[in-house]
């Protein structure tokens, strides 16, 4: 998993390209990688900014939180580069990206739903074998190729994040195999999940994961 804490991250943007976007008087976006994009925005991109700024020039840039991109962004000019700190704009960043991410921590609790239908079906099925979404996401963040964009602080503790599966087919297989192994282990070794004691939902899940 690649974890990107926006409170510690500086987004680097080309001064020339940002100048062009500002002077266009058109809506534009800035991606996590510092690229300038115009509508229609690609849902595969992760944006730290989207908006339209009228009659702005780079002469407004200084080292304070002036309203070039908004009060929650810190923008600094560094020769041919523009350096942006966007962590304080997290609520706006969520609005840009949650509709296109694979899962999100909408509070300090764990994930409650996956965007991908096949992965969500697996998550729903394995619940009947007493496996939580929290356990699933912990496993996936350890074993799958994931980009997790977040804001995280220690004192006071706060965490909020959005996750992206960089290889959806591989992620599906990792999750399927994990769930299949869990069910097999419980049926074989846990008396409470003996094959002849499975209820209808548990049997359906065991069949779904090709255990029986």
PDB file of C-alpha atoms in Angstrom:
ATOM      1  CA  UNK A   1       0.000   0.000   0.000  1.00  0.00           C
ATOM      2  CA  UNK A   2       1.172   3.501  -0.800  1.00  0.00           C
ATOM      3  CA  UNK A   3      -0.048   5.907   1.881  1.00  0.00           C
ATOM      4  CA  UNK A   4      -0.109   9.638   1.147  1.00  0.00           C
ATOM      5  CA  UNK A   5      -0.831  11.905   4.105  1.00  0.00           C
ATOM      6  CA  UNK A   6      -1.797  15.259   2.623  1.00  0.00           C
ATOM      7  CA  UNK A   7      -0.905  17.031   5.854  1.00  0.00           C
ATOM      8  CA  UNK A   8       2.730  16.156   5.065  1.00  0.00           C
ATOM      9  CA  UNK A   9       2.574  16.322   1.276  1.00  0.00           C
ATOM     10  CA  UNK A  10       3.595  19.191  -1.010  1.00  0.00           C
ATOM     11  CA  UNK A  11       2.036  19.180  -4.475  1.00  0.00           C
ATOM     12  CA  UNK A  12       4.364  20.608  -7.120  1.00  0.00           C
ATOM     13  CA  UNK A  13       2.768  22.364 -10.100  1.00  0.00           C
ATOM     14  CA  UNK A  14       4.325  24.030 -13.130  1.00  0.00           C
ATOM     15  CA  UNK A  15       4.096  27.801 -12.723  1.00  0.00           C
ATOM     16  CA  UNK A  16       3.544  28.275 -16.468  1.00  0.00           C
ATOM     17  CA  UNK A  17       0.710  25.740 -16.626  1.00  0.00           C
ATOM     18  CA  UNK A  18      -0.999  27.125 -13.535  1.00  0.00           C
ATOM     19  CA  UNK A  19      -0.657  30.654 -14.935  1.00  0.00           C
ATOM     20  CA  UNK A  20      -2.332  29.493 -18.146  1.00  0.00           C
ATOM     21  CA  UNK A  21      -5.161  27.864 -16.182  1.00  0.00           C
ATOM     22  CA  UNK A  22      -5.691  30.959 -14.035  1.00  0.00           C
ATOM     23  CA  UNK A  23      -5.790  33.282 -17.042  1.00  0.00           C
ATOM     24  CA  UNK A  24      -8.151  31.020 -18.986  1.00  0.00           C
ATOM     25  CA  UNK A  25     -11.102  31.965 -16.741  1.00  0.00           C
ATOM     26  CA  UNK A  26     -12.168  28.336 -17.168  1.00  0.00           C
ATOM     27  CA  UNK A  27     -12.721  25.561 -14.662  1.00  0.00           C
ATOM     28  CA  UNK A  28      -9.634  23.451 -14.079  1.00  0.00           C
ATOM     29  CA  UNK A  29      -8.343  20.835 -11.684  1.00  0.00           C
ATOM     30  CA  UNK A  30      -5.022  20.055 -10.039  1.00  0.00           C
ATOM     31  CA  UNK A  31      -4.237  16.389  -9.544  1.00  0.00           C
ATOM     32  CA  UNK A  32      -2.337  14.761  -6.719  1.00  0.00           C
ATOM     33  CA  UNK A  33       0.595  14.434  -9.136  1.00  0.00           C
ATOM     34  CA  UNK A  34       0.563  18.165  -9.886  1.00  0.00           C
ATOM     35  CA  UNK A  35      -0.969  17.977 -13.362  1.00  0.00           C
ATOM     36  CA  UNK A  36      -3.402  20.638 -14.567  1.00  0.00           C
ATOM     37  CA  UNK A  37      -6.566  19.128 -16.056  1.00  0.00           C
ATOM     38  CA  UNK A  38      -9.678  20.573 -17.681  1.00  0.00           C
ATOM     39  CA  UNK A  39     -13.237  19.173 -17.881  1.00  0.00           C
ATOM     40  CA  UNK A  40     -14.400  16.574 -18.489  1.00  0.00           C
ATOM     41  CA  UNK A  41     -12.286  15.335 -15.584  1.00  0.00           C
ATOM     42  CA  UNK A  42     -10.991  11.780 -15.744  1.00  0.00           C
ATOM     43  CA  UNK A  43     -12.398   9.807 -12.760  1.00  0.00           C
ATOM     44  CA  UNK A  44      -9.130   7.872 -12.631  1.00  0.00           C
ATOM     45  CA  UNK A  45      -7.319  11.054 -11.518  1.00  0.00           C
ATOM     46  CA  UNK A  46      -7.115  12.044  -7.845  1.00  0.00           C
ATOM     47  CA  UNK A  47      -7.720  15.784  -7.473  1.00  0.00           C
ATOM     48  CA  UNK A  48      -6.570  18.149  -4.760  1.00  0.00           C
ATOM     49  CA  UNK A  49      -8.393  21.075  -6.389  1.00  0.00           C
ATOM     50  CA  UNK A  50     -11.190  21.755  -8.815  1.00  0.00           C
ATOM     51  CA  UNK A  51     -12.637  25.167  -9.539  1.00  0.00           C
ATOM     52  CA  UNK A  52     -12.797  28.328 -11.599  1.00  0.00           C
ATOM     53  CA  UNK A  53     -10.869  31.447 -10.635  1.00  0.00           C
ATOM     54  CA  UNK A  54     -11.730  34.728 -12.297  1.00  0.00           C
ATOM     55  CA  UNK A  55      -9.249  37.565 -12.879  1.00  0.00           C
ATOM     56  CA  UNK A  56      -6.451  35.998 -10.872  1.00  0.00           C
ATOM     57  CA  UNK A  57      -2.764  36.148 -11.627  1.00  0.00           C
ATOM     58  CA  UNK A  58       0.228  34.657  -9.898  1.00  0.00           C
ATOM     59  CA  UNK A  59       1.080  38.048  -8.435  1.00  0.00           C
ATOM     60  CA  UNK A  60      -1.302  37.107  -5.596  1.00  0.00           C
ATOM     61  CA  UNK A  61       0.887  34.184  -4.523  1.00  0.00           C
ATOM     62  CA  UNK A  62       2.852  34.524  -1.308  1.00  0.00           C
ATOM     63  CA  UNK A  63       3.792  32.286   1.584  1.00  0.00           C
ATOM     64  CA  UNK A  64       0.547  32.760   3.497  1.00  0.00           C
ATOM     65  CA  UNK A  65      -2.891  31.184   3.091  1.00  0.00           C
ATOM     66  CA  UNK A  66      -4.155  33.779   0.662  1.00  0.00           C
ATOM     67  CA  UNK A  67      -7.217  32.963  -1.422  1.00  0.00           C
ATOM     68  CA  UNK A  68      -5.584  32.044  -4.700  1.00  0.00           C
ATOM     69  CA  UNK A  69      -7.117  28.558  -4.603  1.00  0.00           C
ATOM     70  CA  UNK A  70      -9.055  29.149  -1.386  1.00  0.00           C
ATOM     71  CA  UNK A  71      -8.329  29.903   2.243  1.00  0.00           C
ATOM     72  CA  UNK A  72      -7.585  26.248   3.031  1.00  0.00           C
ATOM     73  CA  UNK A  73      -4.662  26.009   0.592  1.00  0.00           C
ATOM     74  CA  UNK A  74      -1.152  27.258   1.228  1.00  0.00           C
ATOM     75  CA  UNK A  75       0.483  28.333  -2.042  1.00  0.00           C
ATOM     76  CA  UNK A  76       4.148  29.271  -2.411  1.00  0.00           C
ATOM     77  CA  UNK A  77       6.054  30.342  -5.513  1.00  0.00           C
ATOM     78  CA  UNK A  78       9.445  28.672  -6.000  1.00  0.00           C
ATOM     79  CA  UNK A  79      11.067  29.875  -9.230  1.00  0.00           C
ATOM     80  CA  UNK A  80       9.342  27.917 -12.027  1.00  0.00           C
ATOM     81  CA  UNK A  81       7.301  25.840  -9.599  1.00  0.00           C
ATOM     82  CA  UNK A  82       4.242  26.394  -7.456  1.00  0.00           C
ATOM     83  CA  UNK A  83       4.206  24.488  -4.163  1.00  0.00           C
ATOM     84  CA  UNK A  84       0.791  23.661  -2.713  1.00  0.00           C
ATOM     85  CA  UNK A  85      -0.152  22.338   0.725  1.00  0.00           C
ATOM     86  CA  UNK A  86      -3.711  21.014   0.488  1.00  0.00           C
ATOM     87  CA  UNK A  87      -4.305  19.030   3.682  1.00  0.00           C
ATOM     88  CA  UNK A  88      -6.558  21.664   5.244  1.00  0.00           C
ATOM     89  CA  UNK A  89      -8.843  21.495   2.191  1.00  0.00           C
ATOM     90  CA  UNK A  90      -9.664  17.847   2.949  1.00  0.00           C
ATOM     91  CA  UNK A  91     -13.447  18.254   2.954  1.00  0.00           C
ATOM     92  CA  UNK A  92     -13.329  19.738  -0.553  1.00  0.00           C
ATOM     93  CA  UNK A  93     -10.905  17.015  -1.654  1.00  0.00           C
ATOM     94  CA  UNK A  94     -13.348  14.377  -0.418  1.00  0.00           C
ATOM     95  CA  UNK A  95     -16.114  15.981  -2.466  1.00  0.00           C
ATOM     96  CA  UNK A  96     -13.970  15.824  -5.617  1.00  0.00           C
ATOM     97  CA  UNK A  97     -12.862  12.223  -5.168  1.00  0.00           C
ATOM     98  CA  UNK A  98     -15.239  10.108  -3.056  1.00  0.00           C
ATOM     99  CA  UNK A  99     -17.574   9.447  -6.026  1.00  0.00           C
ATOM    100  CA  UNK A 100     -14.664   7.773  -7.846  1.00  0.00           C
ATOM    101  CA  UNK A 101     -12.661   6.060  -5.083  1.00  0.00           C
ATOM    102  CA  UNK A 102     -12.868   2.353  -4.259  1.00  0.00           C
ATOM    103  CA  UNK A 103     -13.535   2.840  -0.559  1.00  0.00           C
ATOM    104  CA  UNK A 104     -13.499   5.618   2.000  1.00  0.00           C
ATOM    105  CA  UNK A 105     -13.160   6.181   5.700  1.00  0.00           C
ATOM    106  CA  UNK A 106     -16.033   8.613   6.121  1.00  0.00           C
ATOM    107  CA  UNK A 107     -15.391   8.864   9.848  1.00  0.00           C
ATOM    108  CA  UNK A 108     -12.749   7.594  12.252  1.00  0.00           C
ATOM    109  CA  UNK A 109     -14.428   4.212  12.003  1.00  0.00           C
ATOM    110  CA  UNK A 110     -13.451   1.682   9.371  1.00  0.00           C
ATOM    111  CA  UNK A 111     -14.732   1.169   5.849  1.00  0.00           C
ATOM    112  CA  UNK A 112     -18.398   0.194   5.543  1.00  0.00           C
ATOM    113  CA  UNK A 113     -18.731  -0.331   1.782  1.00  0.00           C
ATOM    114  CA  UNK A 114     -16.695  -1.009  -1.361  1.00  0.00           C
ATOM    115  CA  UNK A 115     -17.485   0.715  -4.653  1.00  0.00           C
ATOM    116  CA  UNK A 116     -16.639  -2.304  -6.812  1.00  0.00           C
ATOM    117  CA  UNK A 117     -19.695  -4.557  -7.022  1.00  0.00           C
ATOM    118  CA  UNK A 118     -17.765  -7.832  -6.997  1.00  0.00           C
ATOM    119  CA  UNK A 119     -15.685  -6.835  -3.983  1.00  0.00           C
ATOM    120  CA  UNK A 120     -18.763  -5.543  -2.179  1.00  0.00           C
ATOM    121  CA  UNK A 121     -20.541  -8.858  -2.812  1.00  0.00           C
ATOM    122  CA  UNK A 122     -17.613 -10.697  -1.228  1.00  0.00           C
ATOM    123  CA  UNK A 123     -17.618  -8.362   1.758  1.00  0.00           C
ATOM    124  CA  UNK A 124     -21.342  -8.866   2.241  1.00  0.00           C
ATOM    125  CA  UNK A 125     -21.089 -12.643   1.996  1.00  0.00           C
ATOM    126  CA  UNK A 126     -18.188 -13.133   4.415  1.00  0.00           C
ATOM    127  CA  UNK A 127     -20.020 -11.240   7.178  1.00  0.00           C
ATOM    128  CA  UNK A 128     -21.979 -14.451   7.836  1.00  0.00           C
ATOM    129  CA  UNK A 129     -18.722 -16.041   8.991  1.00  0.00           C
ATOM    130  CA  UNK A 130     -18.094 -13.275  11.512  1.00  0.00           C
ATOM    131  CA  UNK A 131     -15.528 -11.358   9.445  1.00  0.00           C
ATOM    132  CA  UNK A 132     -15.884  -7.566   9.540  1.00  0.00           C
ATOM    133  CA  UNK A 133     -15.179  -4.968   6.872  1.00  0.00           C
ATOM    134  CA  UNK A 134     -12.456  -3.669   9.183  1.00  0.00           C
ATOM    135  CA  UNK A 135     -10.669  -7.029   9.001  1.00  0.00           C
ATOM    136  CA  UNK A 136     -11.080  -7.134   5.221  1.00  0.00           C
ATOM    137  CA  UNK A 137      -9.635  -3.691   4.675  1.00  0.00           C
ATOM    138  CA  UNK A 138      -6.722  -4.345   7.041  1.00  0.00           C
ATOM    139  CA  UNK A 139      -5.878  -7.452   5.031  1.00  0.00           C
ATOM    140  CA  UNK A 140      -6.234  -5.689   1.682  1.00  0.00           C
ATOM    141  CA  UNK A 141      -4.108  -2.726   2.751  1.00  0.00           C
ATOM    142  CA  UNK A 142      -1.406  -5.201   3.732  1.00  0.00           C
ATOM    143  CA  UNK A 143      -1.537  -7.440   0.648  1.00  0.00           C
ATOM    144  CA  UNK A 144      -3.091  -5.523  -2.276  1.00  0.00           C
ATOM    145  CA  UNK A 145      -1.728  -2.737  -4.482  1.00  0.00           C
ATOM    146  CA  UNK A 146      -3.561   0.240  -2.978  1.00  0.00           C
ATOM    147  CA  UNK A 147      -3.114   3.997  -2.980  1.00  0.00           C
ATOM    148  CA  UNK A 148      -4.498   5.483   0.244  1.00  0.00           C
ATOM    149  CA  UNK A 149      -4.830   9.268   0.305  1.00  0.00           C
ATOM    150  CA  UNK A 150      -5.543  10.610   3.760  1.00  0.00           C
ATOM    151  CA  UNK A 151      -5.186  13.239   6.444  1.00  0.00           C
ATOM    152  CA  UNK A 152      -3.758  11.773   9.621  1.00  0.00           C
ATOM    153  CA  UNK A 153      -2.560  13.477  12.778  1.00  0.00           C
ATOM    154  CA  UNK A 154      -1.336  12.022  16.073  1.00  0.00           C
ATOM    155  CA  UNK A 155      -2.143  14.637  18.704  1.00  0.00           C
ATOM    156  CA  UNK A 156      -5.063  14.832  18.726  1.00  0.00           C
ATOM    157  CA  UNK A 157      -5.508  11.650  16.712  1.00  0.00           C
ATOM    158  CA  UNK A 158      -7.531  12.080  13.537  1.00  0.00           C
ATOM    159  CA  UNK A 159      -7.735   9.960  10.430  1.00  0.00           C
ATOM    160  CA  UNK A 160      -9.820  10.181   7.274  1.00  0.00           C
ATOM    161  CA  UNK A 161      -8.958   8.554   3.964  1.00  0.00           C
ATOM    162  CA  UNK A 162      -9.926   7.425   0.481  1.00  0.00           C
ATOM    163  CA  UNK A 163      -8.541   4.280  -1.093  1.00  0.00           C
ATOM    164  CA  UNK A 164      -7.907   3.181  -4.676  1.00  0.00           C
ATOM    165  CA  UNK A 165      -7.253  -0.362  -5.919  1.00  0.00           C
ATOM    166  CA  UNK A 166      -4.510  -0.012  -8.520  1.00  0.00           C
ATOM    167  CA  UNK A 167      -5.178  -3.507  -9.906  1.00  0.00           C
ATOM    168  CA  UNK A 168      -8.842  -4.368  -9.446  1.00  0.00           C
ATOM    169  CA  UNK A 169      -8.604  -7.921 -10.810  1.00  0.00           C
ATOM    170  CA  UNK A 170      -5.706  -8.793  -8.515  1.00  0.00           C
ATOM    171  CA  UNK A 171      -7.536  -7.244  -5.567  1.00  0.00           C
ATOM    172  CA  UNK A 172     -10.635  -9.319  -6.278  1.00  0.00           C
ATOM    173  CA  UNK A 173      -8.561 -12.496  -6.312  1.00  0.00           C
ATOM    174  CA  UNK A 174      -6.750 -11.623  -3.087  1.00  0.00           C
ATOM    175  CA  UNK A 175     -10.066 -11.015  -1.336  1.00  0.00           C
ATOM    176  CA  UNK A 176     -11.741 -14.121  -2.780  1.00  0.00           C
ATOM    177  CA  UNK A 177      -8.863 -16.356  -1.712  1.00  0.00           C
ATOM    178  CA  UNK A 178      -8.821 -14.812   1.762  1.00  0.00           C
ATOM    179  CA  UNK A 179     -12.542 -15.368   2.265  1.00  0.00           C
ATOM    180  CA  UNK A 180     -12.370 -18.889   0.859  1.00  0.00           C
ATOM    181  CA  UNK A 181      -9.575 -19.764   3.291  1.00  0.00           C
ATOM    182  CA  UNK A 182     -11.455 -18.263   6.249  1.00  0.00           C
ATOM    183  CA  UNK A 183     -14.580 -20.304   5.508  1.00  0.00           C
ATOM    184  CA  UNK A 184     -12.623 -23.498   4.906  1.00  0.00           C
ATOM    185  CA  UNK A 185     -10.741 -23.060   8.157  1.00  0.00           C
ATOM    186  CA  UNK A 186     -13.903 -22.429  10.169  1.00  0.00           C
ATOM    187  CA  UNK A 187     -15.847 -25.318   8.683  1.00  0.00           C
ATOM    188  CA  UNK A 188     -12.955 -27.693   9.304  1.00  0.00           C
ATOM    189  CA  UNK A 189     -11.874 -26.515  12.750  1.00  0.00           C
ATOM    190  CA  UNK A 190     -14.635 -24.526  14.490  1.00  0.00           C
ATOM    191  CA  UNK A 191     -17.507 -26.566  15.916  1.00  0.00           C
ATOM    192  CA  UNK A 192     -19.830 -23.544  15.689  1.00  0.00           C
ATOM    193  CA  UNK A 193     -19.389 -23.602  11.896  1.00  0.00           C
ATOM    194  CA  UNK A 194     -19.626 -27.332  11.304  1.00  0.00           C
ATOM    195  CA  UNK A 195     -21.001 -28.056   7.857  1.00  0.00           C
ATOM    196  CA  UNK A 196     -24.239 -29.560   9.130  1.00  0.00           C
ATOM    197  CA  UNK A 197     -24.856 -26.548  11.400  1.00  0.00           C
ATOM    198  CA  UNK A 198     -24.555 -23.841   8.723  1.00  0.00           C
ATOM    199  CA  UNK A 199     -27.623 -21.675   8.303  1.00  0.00           C
ATOM    200  CA  UNK A 200     -28.993 -20.727   4.897  1.00  0.00           C
ATOM    201  CA  UNK A 201     -26.923 -17.553   4.563  1.00  0.00           C
ATOM    202  CA  UNK A 202     -23.718 -19.277   5.650  1.00  0.00           C
ATOM    203  CA  UNK A 203     -24.283 -22.110   3.221  1.00  0.00           C
ATOM    204  CA  UNK A 204     -24.898 -19.590   0.437  1.00  0.00           C
ATOM    205  CA  UNK A 205     -21.616 -17.865   1.314  1.00  0.00           C
ATOM    206  CA  UNK A 206     -19.733 -21.178   1.373  1.00  0.00           C
ATOM    207  CA  UNK A 207     -21.093 -21.984  -2.061  1.00  0.00           C
ATOM    208  CA  UNK A 208     -20.287 -18.483  -3.322  1.00  0.00           C
ATOM    209  CA  UNK A 209     -16.645 -18.924  -2.307  1.00  0.00           C
ATOM    210  CA  UNK A 210     -16.599 -22.487  -3.726  1.00  0.00           C
ATOM    211  CA  UNK A 211     -15.912 -24.167  -0.401  1.00  0.00           C
ATOM    212  CA  UNK A 212     -18.836 -26.556  -0.767  1.00  0.00           C
TER     213      UNK A 212
END
